[in-house]
PDB file of C-alpha atoms in Angstrom:
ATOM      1  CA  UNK A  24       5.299  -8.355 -12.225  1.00  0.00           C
ATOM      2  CA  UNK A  25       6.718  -7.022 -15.657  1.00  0.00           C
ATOM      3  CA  UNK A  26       3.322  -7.418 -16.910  1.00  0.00           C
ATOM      4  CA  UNK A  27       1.473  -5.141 -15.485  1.00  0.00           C
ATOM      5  CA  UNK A  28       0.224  -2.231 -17.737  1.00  0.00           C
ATOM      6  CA  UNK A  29       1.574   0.864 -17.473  1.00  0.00           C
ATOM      7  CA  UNK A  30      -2.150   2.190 -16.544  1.00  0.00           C
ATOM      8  CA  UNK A  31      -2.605  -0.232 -13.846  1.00  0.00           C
ATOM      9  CA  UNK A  32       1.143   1.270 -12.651  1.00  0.00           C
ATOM     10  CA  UNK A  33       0.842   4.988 -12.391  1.00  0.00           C
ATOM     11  CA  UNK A  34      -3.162   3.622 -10.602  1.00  0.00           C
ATOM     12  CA  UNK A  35      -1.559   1.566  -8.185  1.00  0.00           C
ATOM     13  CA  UNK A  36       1.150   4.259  -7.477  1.00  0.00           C
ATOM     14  CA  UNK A  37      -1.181   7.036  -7.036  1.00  0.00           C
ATOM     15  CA  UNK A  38      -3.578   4.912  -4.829  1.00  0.00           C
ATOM     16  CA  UNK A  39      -0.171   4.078  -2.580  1.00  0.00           C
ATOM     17  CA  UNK A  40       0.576   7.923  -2.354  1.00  0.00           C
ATOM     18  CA  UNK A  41      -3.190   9.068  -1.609  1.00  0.00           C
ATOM     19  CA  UNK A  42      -3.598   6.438   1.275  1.00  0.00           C
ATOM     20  CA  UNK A  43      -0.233   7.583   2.360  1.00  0.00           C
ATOM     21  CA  UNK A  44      -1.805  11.044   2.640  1.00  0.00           C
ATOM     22  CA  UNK A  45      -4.647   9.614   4.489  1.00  0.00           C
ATOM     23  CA  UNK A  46      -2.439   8.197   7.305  1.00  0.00           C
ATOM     24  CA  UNK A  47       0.084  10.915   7.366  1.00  0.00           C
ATOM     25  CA  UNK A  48      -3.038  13.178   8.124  1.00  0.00           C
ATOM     26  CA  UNK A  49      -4.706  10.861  10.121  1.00  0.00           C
ATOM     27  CA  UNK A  50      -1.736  10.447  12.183  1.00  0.00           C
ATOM     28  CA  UNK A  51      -0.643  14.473  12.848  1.00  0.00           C
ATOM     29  CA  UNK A  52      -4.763  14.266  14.142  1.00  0.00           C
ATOM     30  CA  UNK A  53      -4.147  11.845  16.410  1.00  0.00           C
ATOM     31  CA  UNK A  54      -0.994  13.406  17.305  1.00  0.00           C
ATOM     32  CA  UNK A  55      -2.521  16.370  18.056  1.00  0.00           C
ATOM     33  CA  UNK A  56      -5.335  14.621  20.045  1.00  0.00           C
ATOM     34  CA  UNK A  57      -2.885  12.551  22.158  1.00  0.00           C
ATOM     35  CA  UNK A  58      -4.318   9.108  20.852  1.00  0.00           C
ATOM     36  CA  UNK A  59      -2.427   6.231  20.346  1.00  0.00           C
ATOM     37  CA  UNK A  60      -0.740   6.203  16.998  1.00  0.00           C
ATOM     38  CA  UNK A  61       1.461   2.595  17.326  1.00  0.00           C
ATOM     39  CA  UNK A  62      -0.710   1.469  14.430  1.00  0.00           C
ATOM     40  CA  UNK A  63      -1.283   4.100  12.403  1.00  0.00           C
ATOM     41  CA  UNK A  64       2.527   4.405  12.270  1.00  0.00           C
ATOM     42  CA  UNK A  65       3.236   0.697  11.683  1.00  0.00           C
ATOM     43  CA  UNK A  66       0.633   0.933   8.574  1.00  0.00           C
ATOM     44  CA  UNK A  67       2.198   4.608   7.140  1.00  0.00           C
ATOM     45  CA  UNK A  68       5.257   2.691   7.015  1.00  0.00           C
ATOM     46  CA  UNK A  69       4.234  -0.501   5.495  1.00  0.00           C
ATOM     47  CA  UNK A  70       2.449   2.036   2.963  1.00  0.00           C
ATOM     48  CA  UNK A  71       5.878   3.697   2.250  1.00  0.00           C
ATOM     49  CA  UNK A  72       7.893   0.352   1.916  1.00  0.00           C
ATOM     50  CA  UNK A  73       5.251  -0.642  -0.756  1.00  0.00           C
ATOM     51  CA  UNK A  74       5.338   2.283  -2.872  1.00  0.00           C
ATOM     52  CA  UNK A  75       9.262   1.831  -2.488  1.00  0.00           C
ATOM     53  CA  UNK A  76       9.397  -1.233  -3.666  1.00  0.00           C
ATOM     54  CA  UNK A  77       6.702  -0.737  -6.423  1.00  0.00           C
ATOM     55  CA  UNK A  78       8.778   2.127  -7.497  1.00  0.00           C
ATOM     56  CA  UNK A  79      12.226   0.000  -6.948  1.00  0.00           C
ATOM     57  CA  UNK A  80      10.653  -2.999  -9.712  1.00  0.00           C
ATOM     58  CA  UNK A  81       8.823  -0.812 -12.148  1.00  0.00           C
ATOM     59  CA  UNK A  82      11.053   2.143 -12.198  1.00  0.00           C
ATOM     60  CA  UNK A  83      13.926   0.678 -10.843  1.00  0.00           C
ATOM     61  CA  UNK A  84      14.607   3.535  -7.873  1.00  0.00           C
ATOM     62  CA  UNK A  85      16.587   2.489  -5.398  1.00  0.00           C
ATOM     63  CA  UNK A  86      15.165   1.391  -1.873  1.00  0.00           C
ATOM     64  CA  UNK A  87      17.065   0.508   1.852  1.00  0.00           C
ATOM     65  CA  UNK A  88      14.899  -1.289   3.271  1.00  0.00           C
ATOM     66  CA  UNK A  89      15.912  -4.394   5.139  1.00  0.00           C
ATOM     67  CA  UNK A  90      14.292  -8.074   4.593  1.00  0.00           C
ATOM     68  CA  UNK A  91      13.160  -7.492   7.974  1.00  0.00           C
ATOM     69  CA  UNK A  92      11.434  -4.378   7.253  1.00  0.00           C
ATOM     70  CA  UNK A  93      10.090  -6.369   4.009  1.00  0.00           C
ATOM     71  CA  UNK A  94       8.172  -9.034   6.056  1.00  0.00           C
ATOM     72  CA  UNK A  95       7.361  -7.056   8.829  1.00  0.00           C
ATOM     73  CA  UNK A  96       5.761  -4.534   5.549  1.00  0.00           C
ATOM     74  CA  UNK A  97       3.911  -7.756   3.999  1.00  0.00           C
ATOM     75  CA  UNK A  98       2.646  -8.651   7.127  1.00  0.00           C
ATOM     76  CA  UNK A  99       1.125  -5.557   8.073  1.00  0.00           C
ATOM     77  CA  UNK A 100      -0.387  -4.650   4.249  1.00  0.00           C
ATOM     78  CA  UNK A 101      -2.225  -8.158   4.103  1.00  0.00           C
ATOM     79  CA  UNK A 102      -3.844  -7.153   7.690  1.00  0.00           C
ATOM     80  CA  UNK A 103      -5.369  -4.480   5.637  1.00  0.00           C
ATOM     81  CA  UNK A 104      -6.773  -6.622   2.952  1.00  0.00           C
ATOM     82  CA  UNK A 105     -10.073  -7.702   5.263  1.00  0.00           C
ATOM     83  CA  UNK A 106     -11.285  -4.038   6.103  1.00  0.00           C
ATOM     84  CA  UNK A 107     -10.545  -2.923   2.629  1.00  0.00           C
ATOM     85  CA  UNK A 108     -13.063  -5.806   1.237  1.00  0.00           C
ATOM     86  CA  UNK A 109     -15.380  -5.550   4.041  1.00  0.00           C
ATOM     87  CA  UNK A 110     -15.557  -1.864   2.986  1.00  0.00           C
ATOM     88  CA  UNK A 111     -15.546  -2.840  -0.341  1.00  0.00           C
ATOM     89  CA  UNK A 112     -18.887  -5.213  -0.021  1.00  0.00           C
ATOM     90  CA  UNK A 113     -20.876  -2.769   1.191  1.00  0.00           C
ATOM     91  CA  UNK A 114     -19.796   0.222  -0.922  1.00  0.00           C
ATOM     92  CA  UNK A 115     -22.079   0.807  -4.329  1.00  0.00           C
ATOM     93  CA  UNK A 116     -21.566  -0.722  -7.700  1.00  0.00           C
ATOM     94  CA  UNK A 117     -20.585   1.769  -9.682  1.00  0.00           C
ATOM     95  CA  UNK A 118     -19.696   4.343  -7.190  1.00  0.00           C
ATOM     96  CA  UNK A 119     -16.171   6.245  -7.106  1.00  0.00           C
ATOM     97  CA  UNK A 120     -15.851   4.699  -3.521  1.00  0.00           C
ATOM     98  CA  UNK A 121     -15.997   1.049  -4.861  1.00  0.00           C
ATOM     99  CA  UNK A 122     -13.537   2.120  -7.348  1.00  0.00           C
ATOM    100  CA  UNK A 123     -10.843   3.563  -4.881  1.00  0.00           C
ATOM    101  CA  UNK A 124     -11.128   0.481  -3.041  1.00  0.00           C
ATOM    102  CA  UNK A 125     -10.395  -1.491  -6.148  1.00  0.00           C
ATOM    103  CA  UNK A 126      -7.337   0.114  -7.378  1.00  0.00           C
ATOM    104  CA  UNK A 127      -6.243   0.242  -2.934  1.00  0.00           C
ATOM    105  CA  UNK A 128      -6.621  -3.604  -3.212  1.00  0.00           C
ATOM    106  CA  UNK A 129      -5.537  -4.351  -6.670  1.00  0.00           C
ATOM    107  CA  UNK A 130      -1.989  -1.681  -5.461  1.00  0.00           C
ATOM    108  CA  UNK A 131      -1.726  -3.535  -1.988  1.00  0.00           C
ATOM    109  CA  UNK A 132      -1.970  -6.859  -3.615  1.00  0.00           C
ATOM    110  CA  UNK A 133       1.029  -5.685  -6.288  1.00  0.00           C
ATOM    111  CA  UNK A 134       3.138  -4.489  -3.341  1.00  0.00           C
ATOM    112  CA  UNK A 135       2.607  -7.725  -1.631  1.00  0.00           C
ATOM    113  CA  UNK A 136       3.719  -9.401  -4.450  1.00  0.00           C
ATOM    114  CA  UNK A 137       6.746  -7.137  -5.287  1.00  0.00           C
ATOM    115  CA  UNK A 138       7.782  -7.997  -1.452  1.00  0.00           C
ATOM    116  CA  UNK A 139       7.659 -11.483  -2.249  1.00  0.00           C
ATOM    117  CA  UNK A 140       9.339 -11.450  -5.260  1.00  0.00           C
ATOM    118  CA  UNK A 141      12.088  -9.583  -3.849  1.00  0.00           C
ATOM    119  CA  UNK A 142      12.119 -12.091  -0.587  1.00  0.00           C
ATOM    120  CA  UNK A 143      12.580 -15.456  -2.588  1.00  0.00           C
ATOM    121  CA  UNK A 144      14.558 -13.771  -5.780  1.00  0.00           C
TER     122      UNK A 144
END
C-alpha cells in the first residue's frame, strides 16, 4: 500500500467522497419517496469505512471501526466491483465516464486492500 503515488491517493480519495455524495443523495431521494433504502445504506457505509481506512493508512487518521464492520465493508465494496465493470464495458474509450469508473474501481480495489491489510496485519 505505501506505494501508491500520491496522485493516485488524493484520485482515489476524491472518487470515495464523490460516490459518497451520490448515495447520500440518492438515499435522502429515496427517503423522500418512501423506497426501500436497506441497500443503499449498507453501500454509503461500506463507502465511508473505505475512505476511513484509506485515510487511516495513507494519512494515518484515526478510524473505530470494528473487524466486523471491516468484513462486513469488504464484502459489500467487492459486490460493487461487477456493475462498476459492466458499466465500465460499455462506457466510451476515452470518455470522462470511462475515466470515473476507472479511478471508482482502481479506489474500491485500494480500500479492499487496505481492509485486508488491516484484517491479517
Amino acid at each position: 500500500m505505501e506505494n501508491v503515488s500520491n496522485s493516485v491517493r488524493m484520485e482515489s480519495i476524491k472518487s470515495f467522497q464523490s460516490t459518497i455524495s451520490k448515495c447520500e443523495n440518492a438515499l435522502a431521494q429515496m427517503t423522500q419517496k418512501g423506497a426501500n433504502t436497506t441497500l443503499i445504506a449498507k453501500r454509503l457505509k461500506a463507502l465511508y469505512i473505505g475512505l476511513a481506512l484509506l485515510e487511516y493508512v495513507w494519512n494515518q487518521k484515526p478510524h473505530h471501526y470494528t473487524q466486523e464492520d471491516l468484513a462486513e465493508a469488504r464484502h459489500v465494496l467487492t459486490g460493487l466491483f461487477p456493475s462498476i465493470e459492466n458499466s465500465y464495458a460499455k462506457s466510451k474509450a476515452g470518455s470522462p465516464q470511462k475515466t470515473l469508473l476507472e479511478r471508482r474501481m482502481k479506489s474500491l480495489e485500494l480500500a479492499v486492500q487496505a481492509i485486508d491489510d488491516l484484517s491479517n496485519g
